[in-house]
Amino acid sequence: MGEASENTERRVDGVGMGPWPRGIGAITLFVEDLETTKLFYQEVFGLPVAFEDDASTVFKFQNTLINLLKTTAAPELIRPAKVAPPEAGSRLQFTIDVDDVDAMCAELASRGVELLNGPMDRPWGIRTASFQDPDGHIWEICH
């Protein structure tokens, strides 16, 4: 492929797309118990609810929305794919950069969060720790 300037419009099948990708606007997490998971996110992350209805609760992490969606509502969203049960194991991890991993671990502990691992220094030069939400979604903090 030849070099393209920053302002060059990308084309797929002859259709102009504009700059792509632009970033992740929202991430939807399927949850078994919406109320329990909502309370976890409010207490652990200290964020207000941005939107809520009977099937979902949304939190805004700066420029990204985290949508907690009841697993009973998820099939309509992803059909024909299937919703995996929580015991199927983790297939993703979210990472949040913090100023001080150890201090944040202490803060998480004060909020009732049990760490999966860490804090630890990784061979690739960062310090990390990880924890799970009530539905098994893994969050890592790092510096």
Backbone as ProteinMPNN parsed JSONL, in Angstrom:
{"seq_chain_A": "MGEASENTERRVDGVGMGPWPRGIGAITLFVEDLETTKLFYQEVFGLPVAFEDDASTVFKFQNTLINLLKTTAAPELIRPAKVAPPEAGSRLQFTIDVDDVDAMCAELASRGVELLNGPMDRPWGIRTASFQDPDGHIWEICH", "coords_chain_A": {"N_chain_A": [[0.843, -1.183, 0.0], [0.45, 2.231, -0.717], [1.659, 5.345, 0.692], [-0.551, 7.329, 2.633], [-2.049, 10.468, 3.124], [-2.906, 12.176, 6.195], [-5.415, 13.285, 5.92], [-6.631, 11.833, 3.958], [-9.374, 10.121, 2.674], [-10.549, 6.977, 3.596], [-11.373, 4.041, 1.715], [-13.764, 1.553, 1.17], [-14.781, -1.065, -0.737], [-15.258, 0.831, -2.704], [-16.709, 2.773, -1.41], [-16.74, 5.759, 0.395], [-15.401, 6.128, 3.653], [-14.517, 7.945, 5.52], [-12.428, 9.007, 8.285], [-11.313, 6.138, 9.949], [-10.584, 3.592, 12.332], [-12.479, 5.504, 14.727], [-12.326, 5.375, 17.405], [-13.419, 3.74, 20.421], [-16.689, 3.925, 21.226], [-18.614, 2.797, 22.907], [-18.883, 0.071, 25.189], [-20.423, -2.948, 25.702], [-21.36, -4.868, 28.376], [-22.413, -8.025, 29.35], [-24.576, -8.908, 31.932], [-25.566, -10.78, 34.812], [-26.98, -10.06, 37.163], [-28.281, -7.145, 37.264], [-28.716, -5.028, 39.138], [-26.93, -5.578, 41.3], [-24.456, -5.478, 39.951], [-24.524, -2.864, 38.964], [-24.427, -1.397, 41.393], [-21.87, -2.189, 42.248], [-20.233, -0.948, 40.252], [-20.861, 1.734, 40.737], [-19.889, 2.042, 43.37], [-17.189, 1.15, 43.244], [-15.953, 2.522, 41.049], [-16.918, 5.05, 41.44], [-18.702, 6.514, 39.853], [-21.445, 8.354, 38.417], [-24.681, 7.192, 37.313], [-25.225, 7.272, 33.879], [-27.254, 6.66, 32.124], [-30.265, 4.765, 32.33], [-32.413, 1.947, 32.191], [-34.958, -0.626, 32.269], [-33.482, -2.824, 31.394], [-30.793, -2.143, 31.241], [-27.841, -0.381, 32.435], [-25.883, 2.491, 32.205], [-22.591, 3.739, 32.329], [-20.312, 6.467, 32.172], [-17.084, 6.496, 31.146], [-14.95, 8.727, 30.802], [-14.504, 9.213, 27.517], [-15.754, 6.902, 26.74], [-18.543, 4.782, 26.852], [-19.743, 2.515, 29.231], [-21.836, -0.042, 29.077], [-23.986, -1.823, 30.969], [-25.695, -4.645, 30.461], [-28.527, -6.653, 30.872], [-28.296, -10.169, 30.739], [-30.498, -11.449, 29.715], [-31.509, -9.691, 27.859], [-29.545, -9.552, 26.003], [-29.377, -11.517, 23.814], [-31.018, -10.53, 21.693], [-29.512, -8.415, 20.825], [-27.116, -9.538, 19.847], [-27.666, -11.754, 18.266], [-27.015, -13.94, 15.522], [-25.15, -14.921, 17.302], [-24.202, -16.405, 20.472], [-24.834, -15.815, 23.96], [-22.378, -16.165, 26.323], [-22.089, -18.123, 29.306], [-21.235, -16.95, 32.65], [-19.388, -18.726, 33.853], [-17.886, -19.682, 31.771], [-15.411, -18.611, 31.46], [-12.859, -16.029, 31.239], [-12.449, -13.782, 28.514], [-11.48, -11.362, 27.95], [-9.972, -8.251, 29.004], [-10.074, -5.19, 30.695], [-8.148, -2.253, 30.823], [-6.987, 0.258, 32.957], [-5.186, 3.191, 33.277], [-3.437, 4.392, 36.053], [-2.174, 6.73, 38.513], [-0.797, 5.722, 40.747], [-0.399, 2.528, 41.459], [-0.274, 0.962, 43.816], [-1.448, 2.642, 45.749], [-3.997, 2.848, 44.626], [-4.793, 0.202, 44.816], [-5.051, -0.032, 47.598], [-7.156, 1.764, 47.952], [-9.154, 0.436, 46.471], [-9.411, -1.866, 48.054], [-10.501, -0.694, 50.338], [-12.971, -0.209, 49.361], [-14.085, -2.644, 49.294], [-13.175, -4.411, 47.358], [-11.757, -7.362, 46.124], [-8.603, -8.314, 45.111], [-7.532, -9.981, 42.129], [-4.931, -10.419, 41.394], [-1.653, -9.043, 42.052], [-0.563, -5.994, 43.718], [1.94, -5.953, 41.19], [5.157, -5.989, 39.562], [5.571, -6.056, 36.149], [7.312, -7.925, 33.571], [7.477, -6.395, 31.246], [7.717, -3.806, 32.04], [5.739, -2.37, 33.484], [3.628, -1.674, 36.331], [1.098, -3.581, 37.789], [-2.272, -4.534, 38.753], [-5.126, -6.625, 39.227], [-8.717, -7.037, 39.155], [-12.097, -8.348, 39.512], [-15.426, -7.695, 38.286], [-18.814, -8.251, 39.54], [-19.797, -10.03, 37.584], [-17.64, -11.302, 36.52], [-16.071, -9.872, 34.696], [-12.907, -8.682, 33.913], [-10.844, -6.209, 35.3], [-7.984, -4.258, 34.983], [-5.558, -2.362, 36.67], [-2.961, -0.079, 36.013], [0.417, 1.237, 35.897]], "CA_chain_A": [[0.0, 0.0, 0.0], [1.175, 3.486, -0.735], [1.426, 6.231, 1.827], [-1.739, 8.171, 2.534], [-1.99, 11.593, 4.05], [-3.827, 12.091, 7.323], [-6.742, 13.722, 5.499], [-7.135, 10.97, 2.901], [-10.534, 9.325, 3.048], [-10.407, 5.548, 3.318], [-12.454, 3.538, 0.873], [-14.036, 0.129, 1.238], [-15.694, -1.394, -1.833], [-15.564, 2.037, -3.438], [-17.525, 3.686, -0.613], [-15.94, 6.555, 1.322], [-15.694, 5.845, 5.053], [-13.998, 8.941, 6.447], [-11.392, 8.423, 9.149], [-11.804, 4.957, 10.665], [-11.591, 3.74, 13.38], [-12.483, 6.778, 15.45], [-12.253, 5.093, 18.827], [-14.513, 2.923, 20.923], [-17.68, 4.78, 21.858], [-19.32, 2.08, 23.965], [-18.617, -1.346, 25.41], [-21.563, -3.534, 26.386], [-21.03, -6.041, 29.184], [-23.609, -8.774, 29.705], [-24.564, -9.133, 33.377], [-26.633, -11.628, 35.335], [-27.745, -9.318, 38.17], [-28.022, -5.747, 36.911], [-28.672, -4.161, 40.319], [-25.679, -5.843, 42.013], [-23.339, -4.986, 39.152], [-24.639, -1.404, 38.969], [-23.911, -0.921, 42.678], [-20.427, -2.405, 42.213], [-19.624, 0.097, 39.427], [-21.016, 3.005, 41.437], [-19.019, 2.067, 44.549], [-15.772, 0.961, 42.909], [-15.459, 3.567, 40.155], [-17.409, 6.345, 41.892], [-19.314, 7.217, 38.73], [-22.906, 8.401, 38.404], [-25.352, 6.516, 36.2], [-25.458, 8.183, 32.757], [-28.536, 6.254, 31.548], [-30.741, 3.535, 32.943], [-33.77, 1.476, 31.942], [-35.185, -1.93, 32.904], [-32.539, -3.835, 30.93], [-29.392, -1.718, 31.213], [-27.332, 0.787, 33.151], [-24.72, 2.989, 31.476], [-21.649, 4.623, 33.008], [-19.414, 7.12, 31.226], [-15.658, 6.505, 31.483], [-14.477, 9.783, 29.911], [-15.094, 9.173, 26.176], [-16.297, 5.573, 26.468], [-19.672, 4.354, 27.656], [-19.795, 1.108, 29.638], [-23.245, -0.405, 29.147], [-24.263, -3.084, 31.641], [-26.939, -5.123, 29.864], [-28.983, -7.947, 31.385], [-28.075, -11.262, 29.78], [-31.773, -11.798, 29.08], [-31.718, -8.763, 26.752], [-28.396, -9.622, 25.099], [-29.543, -12.259, 22.558], [-31.568, -9.669, 20.653], [-28.429, -7.551, 20.365], [-25.998, -10.235, 19.196], [-28.125, -12.908, 17.485], [-27.142, -15.333, 15.929], [-24.149, -15.322, 18.298], [-24.788, -16.794, 21.749], [-24.292, -15.219, 25.17], [-21.666, -17.176, 27.109], [-22.335, -18.031, 30.753], [-20.07, -16.424, 33.378], [-18.407, -19.769, 34.166], [-17.15, -20.056, 30.564], [-14.043, -18.094, 31.56], [-12.669, -14.678, 30.733], [-11.865, -13.641, 27.184], [-11.076, -9.977, 27.771], [-9.555, -7.505, 30.189], [-10.035, -3.747, 30.506], [-7.017, -1.692, 31.548], [-7.083, 1.675, 33.288], [-3.931, 3.757, 33.76], [-3.565, 5.165, 37.288], [-0.912, 7.348, 38.916], [-0.121, 4.915, 41.757], [-1.091, 1.241, 41.54], [-0.388, 0.524, 45.212], [-2.448, 3.482, 46.404], [-5.311, 2.48, 44.102], [-5.13, -1.096, 45.409], [-5.515, 0.261, 48.946], [-8.475, 2.369, 47.8], [-10.063, -0.634, 46.059], [-9.65, -2.702, 49.244], [-11.409, 0.04, 51.214], [-14.291, -0.276, 48.721], [-14.52, -4.031, 49.342], [-12.753, -5.154, 46.172], [-10.706, -8.356, 46.318], [-7.757, -8.388, 43.914], [-7.183, -11.275, 41.538], [-3.474, -10.482, 41.451], [-0.957, -7.775, 42.199], [0.217, -5.291, 42.707], [3.187, -6.61, 40.782], [5.918, -5.41, 38.456], [5.571, -6.952, 34.992], [8.581, -7.91, 32.83], [7.455, -5.392, 30.183], [8.007, -2.489, 32.591], [4.647, -1.664, 34.152], [3.127, -2.246, 37.586], [-0.314, -3.866, 37.564], [-3.106, -5.329, 39.656], [-6.387, -6.927, 38.555], [-9.888, -7.435, 39.942], [-13.268, -8.695, 38.708], [-16.74, -7.21, 38.702], [-19.625, -9.395, 39.954], [-20.056, -10.958, 36.488], [-16.383, -11.892, 36.072], [-15.302, -9.032, 33.772], [-11.655, -8.357, 34.579], [-10.306, -4.855, 35.183], [-6.589, -4.138, 35.41], [-5.024, -1.014, 36.835], [-1.531, -0.138, 35.696], [1.23, 2.451, 35.8]], "C_chain_A": [[0.882, 1.238, 0.0], [0.862, 4.317, 0.489], [0.188, 7.077, 1.573], [-1.595, 9.319, 3.522], [-3.044, 11.415, 5.13], [-5.254, 12.446, 6.91], [-7.341, 12.849, 4.399], [-8.297, 10.137, 3.42], [-10.286, 7.871, 2.674], [-11.608, 5.087, 2.504], [-12.54, 2.024, 1.05], [-15.087, -0.155, 0.174], [-16.157, -0.142, -2.574], [-16.404, 3.055, -2.679], [-16.628, 4.434, 0.36], [-16.371, 6.3, 2.76], [-15.318, 6.996, 5.974], [-12.934, 8.287, 7.304], [-11.978, 7.28, 9.981], [-10.636, 4.148, 11.154], [-11.427, 5.05, 14.122], [-12.336, 6.575, 16.946], [-13.454, 4.268, 19.236], [-15.46, 3.83, 21.698], [-18.379, 4.112, 23.027], [-18.881, 0.624, 24.002], [-19.805, -1.873, 26.197], [-21.113, -4.813, 27.076], [-22.326, -6.729, 29.581], [-23.514, -9.179, 31.172], [-25.774, -9.954, 33.811], [-27.554, -10.841, 36.267], [-27.429, -7.839, 37.999], [-27.877, -4.869, 38.143], [-27.36, -4.336, 41.093], [-24.485, -5.266, 41.256], [-23.35, -3.462, 39.075], [-24.063, -0.831, 40.263], [-22.395, -1.075, 42.761], [-19.743, -1.272, 41.443], [-19.743, 1.466, 40.087], [-20.027, 3.11, 42.591], [-17.54, 1.997, 44.183], [-15.226, 2.113, 42.077], [-15.936, 4.965, 40.553], [-18.054, 7.174, 40.805], [-20.83, 7.266, 38.876], [-23.443, 7.605, 37.215], [-25.639, 7.554, 35.122], [-26.81, 7.92, 32.098], [-28.939, 4.956, 32.21], [-32.149, 3.226, 32.459], [-33.901, 0.094, 32.572], [-34.128, -2.967, 32.546], [-31.081, -3.429, 31.024], [-29.123, -0.518, 32.113], [-26.039, 1.19, 32.461], [-23.91, 3.93, 32.359], [-20.731, 5.218, 31.955], [-18.012, 7.167, 31.817], [-14.992, 7.449, 30.495], [-15.183, 9.682, 28.564], [-15.71, 7.832, 25.813], [-17.453, 5.27, 27.409], [-19.524, 2.872, 27.984], [-21.263, 0.812, 29.91], [-23.367, -1.778, 29.803], [-25.638, -3.537, 31.17], [-27.289, -6.493, 30.431], [-28.778, -9.02, 30.32], [-29.361, -11.656, 29.077], [-32.089, -10.881, 27.901], [-30.631, -8.881, 25.684], [-28.643, -10.398, 23.806], [-30.081, -11.406, 21.411], [-30.487, -8.798, 20.025], [-27.406, -8.295, 19.521], [-26.393, -11.434, 18.332], [-27.547, -12.882, 16.086], [-26.057, -15.81, 16.901], [-24.864, -15.638, 19.611], [-24.083, -16.078, 22.904], [-23.64, -16.34, 25.981], [-22.015, -17.018, 28.585], [-21.079, -17.541, 31.468], [-18.991, -17.478, 33.632], [-17.606, -20.234, 32.944], [-15.71, -19.565, 30.596], [-13.915, -16.741, 30.893], [-12.008, -14.691, 29.364], [-11.471, -12.201, 26.909], [-10.64, -9.387, 29.096], [-9.548, -6.03, 29.81], [-8.89, -3.207, 31.346], [-7.197, -0.191, 31.719], [-5.739, 2.124, 33.847], [-4.21, 4.598, 35.005], [-2.194, 5.734, 37.65], [-0.108, 6.464, 39.859], [-0.909, 3.628, 41.972], [-1.291, 0.819, 42.99], [-1.441, 1.328, 45.97], [-3.851, 3.126, 45.919], [-5.74, 1.117, 44.632], [-5.662, -0.915, 46.826], [-6.92, 0.863, 48.896], [-9.511, 1.321, 47.398], [-10.409, -1.536, 47.245], [-10.624, -2.012, 50.189], [-12.835, 0.049, 50.664], [-14.801, -1.718, 48.644], [-14.123, -4.885, 48.156], [-11.613, -6.104, 46.531], [-9.914, -8.473, 45.018], [-7.608, -9.824, 43.438], [-5.682, -11.497, 41.644], [-2.916, -9.078, 41.651], [-1.152, -7.156, 43.568], [1.546, -6.003, 42.439], [3.839, -5.864, 39.635], [5.988, -6.44, 37.343], [6.905, -6.847, 34.247], [8.63, -6.845, 31.743], [7.475, -3.963, 30.703], [6.859, -1.728, 33.22], [4.277, -2.389, 35.444], [1.625, -2.409, 37.424], [-0.961, -4.553, 38.769], [-4.439, -5.524, 38.936], [-7.471, -7.31, 39.55], [-11.036, -7.719, 38.987], [-14.5, -7.966, 39.213], [-17.591, -8.433, 39.056], [-19.916, -10.413, 38.853], [-18.79, -11.537, 35.881], [-15.609, -11.083, 35.056], [-14.074, -8.527, 34.514], [-11.204, -6.936, 34.234], [-8.894, -4.863, 35.731], [-6.308, -2.661, 35.605], [-3.533, -1.11, 36.586], [-0.906, 1.238, 35.759], [2.595, 2.034, 35.323]], "O_chain_A": [[1.931, 1.272, 0.644], [-0.078, 4.03, 1.23], [-0.083, 7.487, 0.444], [-1.077, 9.144, 4.625], [-3.959, 10.603, 4.993], [-6.207, 11.944, 7.507], [-8.459, 13.11, 3.954], [-8.205, 9.521, 4.482], [-9.862, 7.575, 1.557], [-12.699, 5.651, 2.587], [-11.531, 1.32, 1.076], [-16.162, 0.446, 0.182], [-17.302, -0.062, -3.018], [-16.774, 4.089, -3.235], [-15.839, 3.816, 1.075], [-17.565, 6.258, 3.056], [-15.766, 7.02, 7.12], [-12.574, 7.132, 7.074], [-13.01, 7.44, 10.632], [-9.688, 4.018, 10.379], [-10.342, 5.633, 14.134], [-12.23, 7.555, 17.683], [-14.404, 4.12, 18.467], [-15.077, 4.43, 22.702], [-18.704, 4.763, 24.02], [-18.552, 0.03, 22.976], [-20.16, -1.319, 27.237], [-20.562, -5.717, 26.45], [-23.24, -6.083, 30.093], [-22.501, -9.725, 31.607], [-26.861, -9.833, 33.246], [-28.776, -10.947, 36.166], [-26.433, -7.342, 38.524], [-26.978, -4.029, 38.182], [-26.746, -3.349, 41.497], [-23.609, -4.639, 41.851], [-22.291, -2.835, 39.117], [-23.289, 0.126, 40.223], [-21.71, -0.196, 43.283], [-18.773, -0.696, 41.934], [-18.818, 2.274, 40.002], [-19.395, 4.151, 42.774], [-16.726, 2.717, 44.761], [-14.147, 2.628, 42.369], [-15.412, 5.96, 40.053], [-17.967, 8.402, 40.823], [-21.435, 6.33, 39.398], [-22.734, 7.379, 36.235], [-26.226, 8.598, 35.406], [-27.44, 8.84, 31.575], [-28.097, 4.15, 32.603], [-32.981, 4.124, 32.33], [-33.027, -0.313, 33.338], [-33.898, -3.899, 33.317], [-30.203, -4.283, 30.899], [-30.021, 0.235, 32.49], [-25.196, 0.343, 32.164], [-24.458, 4.796, 33.042], [-20.405, 4.564, 30.964], [-17.779, 7.792, 32.851], [-14.515, 7.008, 29.449], [-16.359, 10.034, 28.471], [-16.146, 7.647, 24.677], [-17.351, 5.477, 28.618], [-19.213, 2.068, 27.106], [-21.856, 1.344, 30.849], [-22.903, -2.778, 29.254], [-26.639, -2.878, 31.452], [-26.446, -7.389, 30.466], [-29.055, -8.797, 29.142], [-29.319, -12.151, 27.951], [-32.865, -11.261, 27.024], [-30.789, -8.361, 24.579], [-28.152, -9.97, 22.761], [-29.637, -11.554, 20.272], [-30.543, -8.483, 18.837], [-26.876, -7.729, 18.564], [-25.526, -12.064, 17.727], [-27.59, -11.814, 15.475], [-26.045, -16.98, 17.282], [-25.99, -15.194, 19.836], [-22.892, -15.777, 22.83], [-24.282, -17.345, 26.286], [-22.214, -15.9, 29.061], [-19.974, -17.698, 30.949], [-17.803, -17.156, 33.627], [-16.735, -21.095, 33.073], [-14.874, -20.055, 29.837], [-14.757, -16.352, 30.084], [-11.126, -15.505, 29.091], [-11.161, -11.848, 25.771], [-10.901, -9.942, 30.163], [-9.075, -5.661, 28.735], [-8.683, -3.661, 32.471], [-7.512, 0.532, 30.773], [-5.214, 1.514, 34.779], [-5.122, 5.424, 35.005], [-1.172, 5.266, 37.147], [1.121, 6.447, 39.794], [-1.968, 3.642, 42.599], [-2.376, 0.365, 43.353], [-2.228, 0.772, 46.736], [-4.793, 3.103, 46.712], [-6.927, 0.895, 44.872], [-6.625, -1.577, 47.213], [-7.775, 0.51, 49.707], [-10.624, 1.317, 47.924], [-11.565, -1.923, 47.418], [-11.482, -2.668, 50.78], [-13.791, 0.285, 51.403], [-15.821, -1.986, 48.009], [-14.672, -5.969, 47.962], [-10.632, -5.706, 47.159], [-10.487, -8.702, 43.953], [-7.564, -10.759, 44.237], [-5.217, -12.598, 41.94], [-3.601, -8.076, 41.45], [-1.809, -7.715, 44.446], [2.173, -6.567, 43.336], [3.173, -5.197, 38.844], [6.417, -7.572, 37.567], [7.555, -5.802, 34.284], [9.718, -6.426, 31.349], [7.282, -3.015, 29.942], [6.995, -0.53, 33.471], [4.58, -3.57, 35.618], [0.946, -1.487, 36.973], [-0.289, -5.071, 39.66], [-4.837, -4.686, 38.127], [-7.196, -7.831, 40.631], [-10.971, -7.38, 37.805], [-14.617, -7.657, 40.399], [-17.125, -9.559, 38.886], [-20.251, -11.558, 39.159], [-18.848, -12.194, 34.842], [-14.574, -11.548, 34.58], [-14.188, -8.002, 35.622], [-11.182, -6.522, 33.074], [-8.635, -5.405, 36.805], [-6.75, -1.817, 34.825], [-2.91, -2.12, 36.914], [-1.588, 2.26, 35.686], [3.476, 2.877, 35.157]]}, "name": "protein", "num_of_chains": 1, "seq": "MGEASENTERRVDGVGMGPWPRGIGAITLFVEDLETTKLFYQEVFGLPVAFEDDASTVFKFQNTLINLLKTTAAPELIRPAKVAPPEAGSRLQFTIDVDDVDAMCAELASRGVELLNGPMDRPWGIRTASFQDPDGHIWEICH"}
